[in-house]
Tab-separated table of C-alpha atoms and ligand atoms in Angstrom:
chain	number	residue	atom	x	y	z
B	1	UNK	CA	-5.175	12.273	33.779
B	2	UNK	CA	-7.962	11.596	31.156
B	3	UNK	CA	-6.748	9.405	28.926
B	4	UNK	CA	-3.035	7.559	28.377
B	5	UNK	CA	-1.972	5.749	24.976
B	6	UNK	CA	0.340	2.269	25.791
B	7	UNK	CA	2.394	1.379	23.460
B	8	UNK	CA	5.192	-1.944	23.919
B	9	UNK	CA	8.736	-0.664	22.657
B	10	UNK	CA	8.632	-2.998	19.536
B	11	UNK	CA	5.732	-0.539	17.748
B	12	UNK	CA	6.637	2.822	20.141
B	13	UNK	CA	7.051	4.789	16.540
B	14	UNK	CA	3.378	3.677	15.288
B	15	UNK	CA	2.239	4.164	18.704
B	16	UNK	CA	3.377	7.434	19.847
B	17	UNK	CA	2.527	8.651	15.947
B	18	UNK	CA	-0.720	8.265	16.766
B	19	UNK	CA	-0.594	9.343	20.673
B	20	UNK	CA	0.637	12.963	18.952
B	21	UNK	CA	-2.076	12.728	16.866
B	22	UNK	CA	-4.880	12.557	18.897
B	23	UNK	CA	-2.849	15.099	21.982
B	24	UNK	CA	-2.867	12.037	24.074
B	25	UNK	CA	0.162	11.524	26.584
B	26	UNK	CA	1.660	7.988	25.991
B	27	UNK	CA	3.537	5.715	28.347
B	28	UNK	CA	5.641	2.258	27.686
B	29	UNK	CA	4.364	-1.261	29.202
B	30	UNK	CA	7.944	-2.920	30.070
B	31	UNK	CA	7.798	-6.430	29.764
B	32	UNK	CA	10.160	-9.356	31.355
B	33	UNK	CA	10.043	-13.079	30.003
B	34	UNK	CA	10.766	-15.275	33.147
B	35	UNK	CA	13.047	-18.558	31.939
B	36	UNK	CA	9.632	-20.624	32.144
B	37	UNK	CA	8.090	-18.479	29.484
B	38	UNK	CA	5.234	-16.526	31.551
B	39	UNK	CA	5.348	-12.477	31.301
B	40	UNK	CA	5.660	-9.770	33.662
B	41	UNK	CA	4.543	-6.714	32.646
B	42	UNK	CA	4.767	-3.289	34.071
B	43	UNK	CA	2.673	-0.378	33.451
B	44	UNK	CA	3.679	3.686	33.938
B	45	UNK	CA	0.888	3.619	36.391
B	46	UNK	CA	-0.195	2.134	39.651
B	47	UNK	CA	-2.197	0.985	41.680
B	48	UNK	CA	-3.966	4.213	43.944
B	49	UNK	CA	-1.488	5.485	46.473
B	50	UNK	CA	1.627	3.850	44.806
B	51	UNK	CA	4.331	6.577	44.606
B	52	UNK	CA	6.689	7.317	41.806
B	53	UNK	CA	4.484	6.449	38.503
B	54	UNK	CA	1.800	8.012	36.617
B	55	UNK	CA	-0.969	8.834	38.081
B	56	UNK	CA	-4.095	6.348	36.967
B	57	UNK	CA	-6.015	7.545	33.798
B	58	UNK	CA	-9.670	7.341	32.870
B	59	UNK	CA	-9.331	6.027	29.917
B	60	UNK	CA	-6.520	3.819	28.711
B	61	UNK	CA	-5.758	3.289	24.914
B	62	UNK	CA	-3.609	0.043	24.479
B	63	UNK	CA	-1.471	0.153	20.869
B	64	UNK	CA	-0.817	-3.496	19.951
B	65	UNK	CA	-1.146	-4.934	16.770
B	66	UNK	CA	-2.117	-8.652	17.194
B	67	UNK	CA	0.784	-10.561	14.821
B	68	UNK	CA	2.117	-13.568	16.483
B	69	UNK	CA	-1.126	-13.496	18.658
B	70	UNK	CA	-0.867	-16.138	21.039
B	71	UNK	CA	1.205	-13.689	23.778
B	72	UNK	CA	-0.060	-10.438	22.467
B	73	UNK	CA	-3.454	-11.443	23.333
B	74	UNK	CA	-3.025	-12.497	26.884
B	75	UNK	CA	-0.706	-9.334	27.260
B	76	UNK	CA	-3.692	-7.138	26.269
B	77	UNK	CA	-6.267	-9.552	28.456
B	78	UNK	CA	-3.256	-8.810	31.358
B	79	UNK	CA	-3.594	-5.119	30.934
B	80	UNK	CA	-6.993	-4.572	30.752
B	81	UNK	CA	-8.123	-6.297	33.765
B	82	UNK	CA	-5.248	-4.825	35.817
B	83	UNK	CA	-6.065	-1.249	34.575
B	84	UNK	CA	-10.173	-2.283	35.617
B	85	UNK	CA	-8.655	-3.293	38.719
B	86	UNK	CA	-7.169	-0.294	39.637
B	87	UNK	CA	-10.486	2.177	38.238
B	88	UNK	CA	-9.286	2.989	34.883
B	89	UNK	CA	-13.232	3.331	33.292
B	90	UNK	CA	-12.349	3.176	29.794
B	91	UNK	CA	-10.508	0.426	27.800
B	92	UNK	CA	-9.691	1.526	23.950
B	93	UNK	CA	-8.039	-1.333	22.082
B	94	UNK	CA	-5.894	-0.635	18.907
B	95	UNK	CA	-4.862	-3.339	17.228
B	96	UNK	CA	-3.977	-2.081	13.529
B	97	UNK	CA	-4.084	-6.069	12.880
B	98	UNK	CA	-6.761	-8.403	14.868
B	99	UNK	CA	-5.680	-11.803	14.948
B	100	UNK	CA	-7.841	-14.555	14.147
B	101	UNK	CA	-9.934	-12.883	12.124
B	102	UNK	CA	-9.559	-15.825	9.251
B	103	UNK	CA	-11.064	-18.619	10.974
B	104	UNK	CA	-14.299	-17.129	10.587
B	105	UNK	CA	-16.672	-20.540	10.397
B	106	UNK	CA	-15.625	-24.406	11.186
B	107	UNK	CA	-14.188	-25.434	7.996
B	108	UNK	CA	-13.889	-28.857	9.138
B	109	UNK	CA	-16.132	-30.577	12.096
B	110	UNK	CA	-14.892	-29.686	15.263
B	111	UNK	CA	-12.428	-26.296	14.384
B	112	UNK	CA	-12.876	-23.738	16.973
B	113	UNK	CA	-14.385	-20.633	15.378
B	114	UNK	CA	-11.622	-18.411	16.651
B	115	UNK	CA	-13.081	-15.094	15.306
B	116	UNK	CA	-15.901	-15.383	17.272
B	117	UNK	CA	-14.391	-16.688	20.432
B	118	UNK	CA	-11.167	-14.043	20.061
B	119	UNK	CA	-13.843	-11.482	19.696
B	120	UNK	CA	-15.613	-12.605	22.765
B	121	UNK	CA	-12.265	-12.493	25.093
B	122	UNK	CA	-11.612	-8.944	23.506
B	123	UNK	CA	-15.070	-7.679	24.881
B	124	UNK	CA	-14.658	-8.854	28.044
B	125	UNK	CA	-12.681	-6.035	29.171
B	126	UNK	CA	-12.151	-3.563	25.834
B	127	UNK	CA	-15.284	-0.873	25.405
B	128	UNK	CA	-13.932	-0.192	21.772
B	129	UNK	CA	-11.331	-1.915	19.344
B	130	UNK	CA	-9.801	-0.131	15.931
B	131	UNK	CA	-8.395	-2.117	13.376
B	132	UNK	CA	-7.291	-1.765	10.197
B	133	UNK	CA	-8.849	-3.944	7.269
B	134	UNK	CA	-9.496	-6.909	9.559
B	135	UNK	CA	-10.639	-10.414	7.384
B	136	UNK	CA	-14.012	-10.433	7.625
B	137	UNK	CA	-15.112	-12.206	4.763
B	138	UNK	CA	-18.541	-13.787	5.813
B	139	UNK	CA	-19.376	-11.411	7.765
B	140	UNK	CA	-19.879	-7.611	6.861
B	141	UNK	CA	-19.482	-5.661	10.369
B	142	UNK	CA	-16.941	-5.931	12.619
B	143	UNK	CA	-19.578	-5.934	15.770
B	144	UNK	CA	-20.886	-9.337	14.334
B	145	UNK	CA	-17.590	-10.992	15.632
B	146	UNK	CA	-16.559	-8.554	18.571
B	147	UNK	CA	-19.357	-7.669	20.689
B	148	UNK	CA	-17.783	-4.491	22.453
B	149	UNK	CA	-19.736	-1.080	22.220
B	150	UNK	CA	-17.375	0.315	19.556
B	151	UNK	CA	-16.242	-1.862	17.144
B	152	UNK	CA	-14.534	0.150	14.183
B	153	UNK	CA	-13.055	-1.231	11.101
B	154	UNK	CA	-10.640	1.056	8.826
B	155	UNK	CA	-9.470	0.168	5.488
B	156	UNK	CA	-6.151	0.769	4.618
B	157	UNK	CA	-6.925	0.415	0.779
B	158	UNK	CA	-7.257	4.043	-0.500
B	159	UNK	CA	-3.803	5.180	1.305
B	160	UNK	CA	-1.782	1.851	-0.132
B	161	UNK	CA	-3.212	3.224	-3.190
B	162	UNK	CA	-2.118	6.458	-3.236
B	163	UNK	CA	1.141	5.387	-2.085
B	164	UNK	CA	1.103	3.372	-5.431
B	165	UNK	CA	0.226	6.045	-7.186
B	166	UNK	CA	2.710	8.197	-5.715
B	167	UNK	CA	5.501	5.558	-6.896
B	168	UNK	CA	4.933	4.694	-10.365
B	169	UNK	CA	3.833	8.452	-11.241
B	170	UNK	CA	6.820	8.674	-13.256
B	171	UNK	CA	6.879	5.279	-14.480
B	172	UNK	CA	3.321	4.891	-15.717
B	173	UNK	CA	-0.453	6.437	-16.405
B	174	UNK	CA	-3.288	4.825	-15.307
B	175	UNK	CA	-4.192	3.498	-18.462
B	176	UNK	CA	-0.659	1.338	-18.370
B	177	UNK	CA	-1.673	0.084	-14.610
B	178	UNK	CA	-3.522	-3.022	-13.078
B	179	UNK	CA	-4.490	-3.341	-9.874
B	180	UNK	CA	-5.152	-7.106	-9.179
B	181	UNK	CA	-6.819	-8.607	-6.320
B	182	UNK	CA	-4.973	-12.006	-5.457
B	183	UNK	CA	-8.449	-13.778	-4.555
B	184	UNK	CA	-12.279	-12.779	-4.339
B	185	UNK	CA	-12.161	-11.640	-0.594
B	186	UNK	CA	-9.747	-9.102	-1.322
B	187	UNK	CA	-12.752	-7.556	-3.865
B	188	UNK	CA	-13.825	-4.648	-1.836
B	189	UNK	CA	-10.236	-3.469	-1.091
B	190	UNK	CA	-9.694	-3.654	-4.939
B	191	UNK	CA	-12.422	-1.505	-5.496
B	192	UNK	CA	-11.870	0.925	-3.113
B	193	UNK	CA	-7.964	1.298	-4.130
B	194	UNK	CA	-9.109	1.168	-8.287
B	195	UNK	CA	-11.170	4.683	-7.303
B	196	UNK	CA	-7.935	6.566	-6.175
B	197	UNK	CA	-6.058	5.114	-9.092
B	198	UNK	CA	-8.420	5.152	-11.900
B	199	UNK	CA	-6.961	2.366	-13.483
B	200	UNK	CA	-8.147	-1.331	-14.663
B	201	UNK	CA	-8.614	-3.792	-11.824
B	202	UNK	CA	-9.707	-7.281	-11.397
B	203	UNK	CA	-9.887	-10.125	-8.671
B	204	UNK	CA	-8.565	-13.849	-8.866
B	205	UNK	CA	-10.116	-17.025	-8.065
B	206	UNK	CA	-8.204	-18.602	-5.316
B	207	UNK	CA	-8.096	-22.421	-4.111
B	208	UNK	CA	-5.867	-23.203	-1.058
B	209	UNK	CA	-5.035	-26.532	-0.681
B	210	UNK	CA	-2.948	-26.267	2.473
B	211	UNK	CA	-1.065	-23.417	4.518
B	212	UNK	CA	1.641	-22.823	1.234
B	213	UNK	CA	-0.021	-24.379	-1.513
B	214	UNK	CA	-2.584	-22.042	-3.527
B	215	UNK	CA	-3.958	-22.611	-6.835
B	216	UNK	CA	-5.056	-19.313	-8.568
B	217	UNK	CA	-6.820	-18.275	-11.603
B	218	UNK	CA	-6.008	-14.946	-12.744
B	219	UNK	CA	-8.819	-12.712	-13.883
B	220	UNK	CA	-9.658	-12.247	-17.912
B	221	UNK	CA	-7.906	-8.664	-18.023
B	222	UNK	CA	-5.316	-7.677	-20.660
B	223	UNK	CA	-1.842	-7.427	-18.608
B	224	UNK	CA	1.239	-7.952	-21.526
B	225	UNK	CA	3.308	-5.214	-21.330
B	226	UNK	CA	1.686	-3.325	-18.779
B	227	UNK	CA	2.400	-2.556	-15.029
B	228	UNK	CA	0.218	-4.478	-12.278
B	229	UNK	CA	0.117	-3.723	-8.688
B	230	UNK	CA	-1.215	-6.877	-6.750
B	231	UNK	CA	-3.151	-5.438	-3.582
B	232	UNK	CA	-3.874	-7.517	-0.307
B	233	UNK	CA	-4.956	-7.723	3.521
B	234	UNK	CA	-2.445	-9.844	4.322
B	235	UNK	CA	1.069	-11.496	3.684
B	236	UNK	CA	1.668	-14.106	5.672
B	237	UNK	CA	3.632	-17.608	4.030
B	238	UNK	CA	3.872	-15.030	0.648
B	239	UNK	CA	2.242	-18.154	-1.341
B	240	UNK	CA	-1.052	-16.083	-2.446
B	241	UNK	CA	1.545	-13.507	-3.887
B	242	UNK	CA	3.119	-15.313	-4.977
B	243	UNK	CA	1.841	-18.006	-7.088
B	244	UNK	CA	-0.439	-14.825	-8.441
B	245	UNK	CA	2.507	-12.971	-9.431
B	246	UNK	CA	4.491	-15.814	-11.772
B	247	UNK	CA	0.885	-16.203	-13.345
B	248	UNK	CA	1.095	-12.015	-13.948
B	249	UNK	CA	4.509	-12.264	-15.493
B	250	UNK	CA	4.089	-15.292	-17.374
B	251	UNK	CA	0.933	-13.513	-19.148
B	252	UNK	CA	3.561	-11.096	-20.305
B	253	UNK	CA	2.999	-8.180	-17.489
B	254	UNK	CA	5.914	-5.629	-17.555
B	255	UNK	CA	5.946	-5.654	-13.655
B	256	UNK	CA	4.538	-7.201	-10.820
B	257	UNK	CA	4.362	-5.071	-7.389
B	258	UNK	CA	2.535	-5.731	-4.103
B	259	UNK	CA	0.933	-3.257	-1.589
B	260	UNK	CA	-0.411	-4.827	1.961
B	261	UNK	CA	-1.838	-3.825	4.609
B	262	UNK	CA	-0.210	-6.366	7.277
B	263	UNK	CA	3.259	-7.640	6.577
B	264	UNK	CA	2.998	-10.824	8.872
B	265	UNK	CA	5.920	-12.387	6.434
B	266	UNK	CA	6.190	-15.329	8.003
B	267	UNK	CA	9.936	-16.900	7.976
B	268	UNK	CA	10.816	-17.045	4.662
B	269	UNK	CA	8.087	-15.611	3.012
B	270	UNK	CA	9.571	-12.192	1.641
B	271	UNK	CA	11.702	-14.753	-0.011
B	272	UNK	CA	9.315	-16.324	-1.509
B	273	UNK	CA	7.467	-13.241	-3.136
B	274	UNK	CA	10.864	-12.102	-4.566
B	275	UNK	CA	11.497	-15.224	-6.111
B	276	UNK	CA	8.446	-15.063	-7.997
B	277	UNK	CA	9.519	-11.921	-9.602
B	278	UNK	CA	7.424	-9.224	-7.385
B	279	UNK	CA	9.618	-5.976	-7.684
B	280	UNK	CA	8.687	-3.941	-4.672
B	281	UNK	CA	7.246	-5.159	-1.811
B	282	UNK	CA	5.542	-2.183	0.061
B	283	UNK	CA	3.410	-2.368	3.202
B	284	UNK	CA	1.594	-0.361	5.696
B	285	UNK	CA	3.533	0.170	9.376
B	286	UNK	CA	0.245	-2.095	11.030
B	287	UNK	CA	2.927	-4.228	11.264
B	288	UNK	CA	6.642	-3.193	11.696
B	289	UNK	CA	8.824	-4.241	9.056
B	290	UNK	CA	11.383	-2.873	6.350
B	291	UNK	CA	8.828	-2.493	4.115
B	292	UNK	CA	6.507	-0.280	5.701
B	293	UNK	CA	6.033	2.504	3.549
B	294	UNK	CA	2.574	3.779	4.848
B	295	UNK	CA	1.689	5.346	8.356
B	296	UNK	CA	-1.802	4.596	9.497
B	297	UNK	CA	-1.413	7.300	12.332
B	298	UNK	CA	-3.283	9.281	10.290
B	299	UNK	CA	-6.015	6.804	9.508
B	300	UNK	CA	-6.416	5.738	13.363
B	301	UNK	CA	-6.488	9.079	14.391
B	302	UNK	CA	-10.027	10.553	13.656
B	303	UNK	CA	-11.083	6.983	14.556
B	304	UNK	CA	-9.751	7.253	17.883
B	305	UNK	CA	-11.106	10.405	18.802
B	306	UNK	CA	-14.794	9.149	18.274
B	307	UNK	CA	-14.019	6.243	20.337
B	308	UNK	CA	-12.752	8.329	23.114
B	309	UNK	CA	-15.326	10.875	22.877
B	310	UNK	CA	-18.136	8.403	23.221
O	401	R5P	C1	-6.679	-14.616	2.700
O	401	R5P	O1	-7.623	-14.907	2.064
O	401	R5P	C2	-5.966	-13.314	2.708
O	401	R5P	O2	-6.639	-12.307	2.032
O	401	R5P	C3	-4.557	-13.458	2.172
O	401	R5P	O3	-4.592	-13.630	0.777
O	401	R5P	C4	-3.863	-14.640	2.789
O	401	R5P	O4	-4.007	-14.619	4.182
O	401	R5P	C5	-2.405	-14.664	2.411
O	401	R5P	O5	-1.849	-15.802	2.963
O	401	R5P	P1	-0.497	-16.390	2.409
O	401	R5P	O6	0.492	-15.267	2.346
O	401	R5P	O7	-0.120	-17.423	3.444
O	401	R5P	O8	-0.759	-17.017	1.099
């Protein structure tokens, strides 16, 4: 067998989406939580001479997006040296969301610069990762942080866009639309979502002062009475959305919705963007929730079949 996409049951949609894709067979890793917490996983295939499973593949795609990381990541680390073990040649990771990815230099003396040292783990056994708009923010490439011989970086901005568009076509024209970036590092996304819309954008100034307290300064853009679409990487506590969306309807704004790429929504944090006033929440499926309202199959896709060509 060339090549075999695993997927874990909790993201088999996403997974086998993309498997169909790219003509690639896919198979489920079965995992078991012993009572003391440590893993066993199974995979469709086995060791050489082991009867009754897949045969072994060259290549092996794992599907796993990295949210709640600390398991996910030794659960990829698991599967990669296993597959090694047993002769698979090729290890494709994708993670539509790469964990980590924030702590990007030591803020404080002494923090552990986990981008650099997730990245590092990652290349010890993956050839190639995919990810969708990872948060690389002092840093342009993703090979700076990951040091495999692929490292490719997708942005979901333009399909979130059009997805936008797609919604408020009846409600709207693009001179009645905002698309607002809820701090600077969201800049490029901005830009590259304002281009499908053709509408007005602009970035805030963000201060956070601890994991759910942000202070933001909105940008100096006209917003009373019109329609704004806040656009970001991530939603994790929902504070950056927030805070950035009672600042938007204070200033008069007819509507506030949000568009991200990976709905971590931590607990409570849906909750918490509702409160503020944020209409609809929509999100791509990097991360499976309610809200996901964009497939990225078709962004991984053409991706993929570089990586696996190479
Ligand atoms: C950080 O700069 C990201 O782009 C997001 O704005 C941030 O991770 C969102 O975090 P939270 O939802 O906890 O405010």
């Amino acid at each position: 067998m060339p090549a075999l996409l695993l997927h874990f049951d909790d993201q088999a949609q996403a997974a086998r989406e993309l498997a169909q894709a790219c003509g690639l067979p896919s198979g489920e890793v079965k995992r078991h939580r012993f009572p003391d917490g440590e893993l066993r996983l199974t995979l469709p295939f086995a060791e050489p001479g082991a009867s009754g499973s897949l045969p072994i593949p060259e290549t092996v795609v794992l599907y796993r997006s990295l949210h709640d990381p600390n398991e996910k990541l030794i659960e990829a680390l698991l599967i990669a040296s296993q597959a090694r073990a047993w002769g698979v040649r090729k290890l494709v990771l994708v993670a539509p969301y790469l964990a980590y990815m924030r702590q990007d230099i030591s803020f404080h003396p002494g923090e552990v610069i986990s981008q650099r040292q997730v990245g590092r783990l990652l290349a010890l056994d993956f050839d190639a990762v995919i990810t969708v708009d990872p948060h690389l923010h002092r840093i342009e490439r993703l090979d700076e942080a990951m040091p495999v011989r692929q490292a490719l970086a997708l942005s979901a901005a333009p399909v979130l866009a059009q997805h936008v568009a797609d919604a408020l076509r009846d409600e709207c024209a693009a001179e009645g639309l905002v698309l607002i970036g809820p701090d600077s590092e969201s800049a490029p996304w901005i830009a590259a979502a304002a281009q499908v819309l053709g509408c007005r954008h602009g970035v805030c100034s963000k201060v956070r002062h601890g994991d759910h307290e942000v202070q933001i300064q909105l940008p100096d853009l006209p917003v009373q009475g019109l329609r704004v679409v806040l656009l970001d990487d991530i939603a994790s506590s929902g504070r950056t959305l927030a805070v950035a969306a009672s600042g938007l309807l204070q200033r008069g704004a007819a509507s506030v919705d949000v568009a991200v790429t990976h709905a971590l929504l931590a607990h409570g944090a849906l909750d918490v963007i509702r409160q503020a006033g944020v209409r609809h929440f929509w999100s791509s499926d990097s991360v499976a929730h309610a809200s996901n309202v964009v497939r990225l199959a078709p962004l991984i896709a053409p991706a993929l079949a570089v990586a696996l060509q190479d």
